[in-house]
XYZ file of C-alpha atoms in Angstrom:
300
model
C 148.892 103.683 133.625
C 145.556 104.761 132.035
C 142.770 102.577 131.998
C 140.274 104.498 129.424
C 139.258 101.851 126.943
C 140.028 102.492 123.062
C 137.370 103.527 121.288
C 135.774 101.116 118.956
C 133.203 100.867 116.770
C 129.444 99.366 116.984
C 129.104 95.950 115.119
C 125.946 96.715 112.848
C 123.876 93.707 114.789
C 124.018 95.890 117.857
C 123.356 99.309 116.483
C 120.137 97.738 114.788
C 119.101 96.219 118.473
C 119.703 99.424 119.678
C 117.494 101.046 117.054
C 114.965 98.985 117.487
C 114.562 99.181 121.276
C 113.713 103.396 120.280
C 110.703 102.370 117.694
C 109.384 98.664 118.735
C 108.901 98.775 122.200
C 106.801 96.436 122.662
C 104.506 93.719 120.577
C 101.459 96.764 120.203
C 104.276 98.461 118.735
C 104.950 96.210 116.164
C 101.527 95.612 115.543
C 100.932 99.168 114.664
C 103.845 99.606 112.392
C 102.041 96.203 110.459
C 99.353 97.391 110.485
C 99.989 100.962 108.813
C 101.901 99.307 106.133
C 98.756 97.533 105.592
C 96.863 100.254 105.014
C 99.262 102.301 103.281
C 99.334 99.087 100.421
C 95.381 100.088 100.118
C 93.850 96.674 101.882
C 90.073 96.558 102.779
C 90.739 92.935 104.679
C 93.086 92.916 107.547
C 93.507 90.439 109.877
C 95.685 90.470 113.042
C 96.465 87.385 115.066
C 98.259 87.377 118.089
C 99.294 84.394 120.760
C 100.974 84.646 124.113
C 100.227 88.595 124.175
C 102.362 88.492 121.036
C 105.181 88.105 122.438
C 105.872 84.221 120.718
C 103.442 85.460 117.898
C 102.257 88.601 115.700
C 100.995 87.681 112.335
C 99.314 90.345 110.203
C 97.538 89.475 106.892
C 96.031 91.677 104.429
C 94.614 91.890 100.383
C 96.356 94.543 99.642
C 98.386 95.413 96.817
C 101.911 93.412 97.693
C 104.986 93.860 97.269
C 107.365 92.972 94.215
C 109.816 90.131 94.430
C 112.428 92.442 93.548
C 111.494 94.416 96.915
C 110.429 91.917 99.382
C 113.732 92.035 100.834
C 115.144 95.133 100.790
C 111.532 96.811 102.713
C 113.658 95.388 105.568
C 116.501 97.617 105.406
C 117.044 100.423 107.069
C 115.865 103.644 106.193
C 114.103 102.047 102.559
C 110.788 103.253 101.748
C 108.380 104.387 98.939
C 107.225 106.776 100.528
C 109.168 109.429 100.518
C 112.347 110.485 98.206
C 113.373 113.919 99.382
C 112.482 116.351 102.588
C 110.085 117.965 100.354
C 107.833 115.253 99.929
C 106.971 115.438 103.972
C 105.120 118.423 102.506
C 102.465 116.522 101.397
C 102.584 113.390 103.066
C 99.476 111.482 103.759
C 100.496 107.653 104.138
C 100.530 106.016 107.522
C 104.230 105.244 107.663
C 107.036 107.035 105.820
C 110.370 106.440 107.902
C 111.854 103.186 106.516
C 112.312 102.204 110.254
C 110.192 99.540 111.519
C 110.887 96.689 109.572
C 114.449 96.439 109.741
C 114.212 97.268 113.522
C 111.328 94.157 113.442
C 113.878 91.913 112.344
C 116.836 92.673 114.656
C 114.801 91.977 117.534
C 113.114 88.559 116.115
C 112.289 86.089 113.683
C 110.477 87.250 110.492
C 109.425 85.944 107.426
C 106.963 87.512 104.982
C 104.527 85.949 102.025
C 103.152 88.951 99.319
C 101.460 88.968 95.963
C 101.985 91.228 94.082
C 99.366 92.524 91.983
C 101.486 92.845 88.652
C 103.288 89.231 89.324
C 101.552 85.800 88.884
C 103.108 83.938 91.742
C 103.740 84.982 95.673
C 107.077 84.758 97.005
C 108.495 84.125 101.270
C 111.613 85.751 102.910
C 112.320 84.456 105.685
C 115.087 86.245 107.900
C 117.572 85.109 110.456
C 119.253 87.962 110.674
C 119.029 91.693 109.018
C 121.447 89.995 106.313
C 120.567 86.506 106.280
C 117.510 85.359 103.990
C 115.981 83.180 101.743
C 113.296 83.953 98.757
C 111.815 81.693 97.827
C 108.294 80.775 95.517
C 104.843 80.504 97.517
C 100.940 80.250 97.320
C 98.954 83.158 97.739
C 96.036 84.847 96.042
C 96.354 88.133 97.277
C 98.276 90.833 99.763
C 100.952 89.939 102.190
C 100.940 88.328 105.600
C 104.159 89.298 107.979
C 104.382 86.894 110.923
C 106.751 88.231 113.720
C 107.815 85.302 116.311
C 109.529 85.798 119.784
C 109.831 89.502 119.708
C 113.433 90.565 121.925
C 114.082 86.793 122.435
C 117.785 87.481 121.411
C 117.604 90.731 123.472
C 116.729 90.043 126.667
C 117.340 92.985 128.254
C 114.207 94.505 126.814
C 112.422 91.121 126.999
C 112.582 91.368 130.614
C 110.730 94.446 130.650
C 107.499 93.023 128.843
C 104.520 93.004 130.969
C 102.608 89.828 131.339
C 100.863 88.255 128.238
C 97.048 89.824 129.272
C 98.742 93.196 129.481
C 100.471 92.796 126.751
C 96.724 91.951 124.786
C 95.535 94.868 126.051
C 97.958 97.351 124.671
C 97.443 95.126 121.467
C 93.631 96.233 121.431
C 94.510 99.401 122.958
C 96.416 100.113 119.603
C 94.111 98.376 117.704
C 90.800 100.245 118.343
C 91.377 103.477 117.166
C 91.713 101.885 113.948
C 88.595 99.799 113.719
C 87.143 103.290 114.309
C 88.426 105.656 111.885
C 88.622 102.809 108.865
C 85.182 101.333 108.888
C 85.905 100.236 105.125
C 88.552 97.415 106.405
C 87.250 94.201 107.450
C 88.793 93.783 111.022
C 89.521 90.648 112.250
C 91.446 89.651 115.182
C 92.573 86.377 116.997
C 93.673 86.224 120.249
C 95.692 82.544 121.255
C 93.632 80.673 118.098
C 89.847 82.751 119.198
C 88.636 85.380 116.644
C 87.447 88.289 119.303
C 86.708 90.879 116.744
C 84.781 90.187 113.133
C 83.976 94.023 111.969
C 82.642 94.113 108.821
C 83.235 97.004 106.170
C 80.902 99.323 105.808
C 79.653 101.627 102.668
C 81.519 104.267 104.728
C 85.096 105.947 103.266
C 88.404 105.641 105.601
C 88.388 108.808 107.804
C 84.524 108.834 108.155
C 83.314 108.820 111.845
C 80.586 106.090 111.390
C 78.489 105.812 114.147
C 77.236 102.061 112.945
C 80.866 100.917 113.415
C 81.626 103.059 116.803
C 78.457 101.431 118.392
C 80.322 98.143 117.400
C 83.690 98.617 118.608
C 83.025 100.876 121.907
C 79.281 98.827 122.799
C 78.566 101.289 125.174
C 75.415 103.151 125.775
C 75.778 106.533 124.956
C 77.373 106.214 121.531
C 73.112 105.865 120.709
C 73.035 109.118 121.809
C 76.074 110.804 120.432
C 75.671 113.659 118.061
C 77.299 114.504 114.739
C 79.429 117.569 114.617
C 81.113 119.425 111.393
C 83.378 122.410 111.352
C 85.059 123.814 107.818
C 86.825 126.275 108.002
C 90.614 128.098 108.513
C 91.881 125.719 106.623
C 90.720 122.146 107.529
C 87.296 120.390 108.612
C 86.686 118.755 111.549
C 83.498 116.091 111.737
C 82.619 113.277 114.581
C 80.210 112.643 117.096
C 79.991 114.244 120.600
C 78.182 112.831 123.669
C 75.230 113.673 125.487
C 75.997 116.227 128.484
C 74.002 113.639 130.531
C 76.366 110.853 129.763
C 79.732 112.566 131.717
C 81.703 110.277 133.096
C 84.947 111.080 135.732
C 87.583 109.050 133.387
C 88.832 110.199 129.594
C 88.468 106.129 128.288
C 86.309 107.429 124.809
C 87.939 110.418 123.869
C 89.439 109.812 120.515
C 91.405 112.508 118.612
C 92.245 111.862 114.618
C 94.410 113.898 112.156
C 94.141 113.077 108.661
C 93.031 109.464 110.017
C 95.763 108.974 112.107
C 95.107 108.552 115.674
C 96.946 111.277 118.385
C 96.281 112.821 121.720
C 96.011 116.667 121.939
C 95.724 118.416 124.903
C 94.448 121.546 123.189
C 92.026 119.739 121.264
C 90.489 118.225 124.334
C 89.976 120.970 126.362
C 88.476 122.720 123.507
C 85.826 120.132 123.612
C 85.482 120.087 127.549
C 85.313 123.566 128.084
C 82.518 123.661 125.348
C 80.687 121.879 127.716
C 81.205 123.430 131.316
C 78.049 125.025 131.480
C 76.495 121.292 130.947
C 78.298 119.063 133.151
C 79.732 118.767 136.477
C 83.472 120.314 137.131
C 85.973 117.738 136.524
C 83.620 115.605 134.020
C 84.578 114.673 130.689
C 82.544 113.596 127.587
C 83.268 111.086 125.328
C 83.914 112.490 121.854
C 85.250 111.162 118.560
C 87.084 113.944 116.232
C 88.611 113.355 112.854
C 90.606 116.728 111.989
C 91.699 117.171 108.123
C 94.070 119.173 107.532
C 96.770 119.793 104.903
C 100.078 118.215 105.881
């Protein structure tokens, strides 16, 4: 007698955990997605707080533009955005976030609830969620923008709770995440709290978002050599390139300060970094790197 199983079909509630374990990974990861959304609704205050690494708490406020009653609920469905409405528009694409993922995927994996304004509508309204299809909206009090506060991220999965690091480690992918950010948008107003203390107050600066300012670097990295950093602009083949570049004398064996930028949005290229390192073998010892800070624009 055979003993292959029948086939059956995935209840939704597990497909969505399953999701959601392939874009939040972990609490930075959620704080990223936040974050983007934050930025994509055109704030120039956003404040993060986190508590227990953010794994019991991620809440992320803003003074943006909000979101409309009518949409406060479905922006946590799968695969719903503004964003984008056919293939085409990836053509010229320039938000932070486009996929209609990360909220629904937020929700499967933890309790979420939401407050917005929107601009257009005289009072703010909360969702809270207990599920993907189980919520409330209701009336609230709020002036401006939208605060989203996650709470015990993979509590009800703890298969990828286990893998969490501890709460510190945690924190420091957090800021990790975090920083690029506070560099390449020096017109937000950073603030972020760690367990109830604010450990980052950056101002905004007169400087646009995607401008390297070297006021705000010397703020978030504190180090030394950003003094001594120099300004660098390319234009040309199709896109600019503008930053600051370190003093040859201020090598260093590890690749902690190299920050990469494409349209504002932080990546890692391996081509683009040993562009900048082999500019400077004649200068430095073999092996060294430089810290640099590169904002490529570029068509999408």
């Amino acid at each position: 007698m055979s003993n292959q199983k029948k086939l059956k079909k995935l209840p939704q509630e597990v497909v969505n955990q399953i999701a959601a374990g392939e874009v939040i990974e972990r609490p930075a990861s959620v704080v990223k997605e936040l974050v983007d959304n934050s930025i994509d609704a055109e704030a120039t205050e956003i404040t993060i707080k986190v508590r227990n690494g953010g794994i019991s708490l991620i809440e992320v406020s803003d003074n943006g533009t909000g979101i409309p009653e009518e949409d406060l609920a479905e922006v946590f469905t799968a695969h719903t955005t503004t964003k984008l409405e056919s293939l085409d528009d990836l053509n010229t694409l320039m938000s932070m976030g486009f996929r209609g993922e990360a909220l629904s995927t937020i929700v499967a994996v933890s309790n979420v609830s939401m407050i917005s304004k929107y601009e257009d509508e005289n009072i703010a309204h909360k969702v809270n969620f207990n599920s993907p299809d189980d919520y409330k909206v209701t009336g609230a009090a709020r002036e401006s923008g939208t605060v989203v506060a996650v709470e015990n991220i993979f509590e009800n999965v703890p298969v990828r709770k286990k893998f969490l690091k501890t709460a510190q480690t945690e924190y420091r992918n957090i800021l990790n995440i975090l920083t690029p950010y506070f560099i390449i948008y020096p017109n937000i107003h950073w603030q972020l709290f760690k367990d109830g203390k604010k450990v980052v107050d950056l101002e905004s600066t007169s400087s646009k978002a995607g401008k390297i300012d070297k006021e705000r670097v010397n703020e978030v990295v504190n180090q030394d050599f950003v003094e001594r950093m120099e300004s660098v602009f390319f234009d040309g083949n199709g896109m600019q390139i503008s930053g600051l570049v370190a003093h040859p004398s201020d090598h260093m064996s590890r690749t902690k300060y190299q920050y990469i930028f494409v349209n504002g949005r932080h990546v890692w290229d391996n081509g683009v970094a040993k562009s900048v390192f082999q500019a400077y073998d004649r200068y430095i010892p073999h092996g060294k790197k430089v810290p640099f800070i590169l904002n490529v624009q570029i068509k999408p």
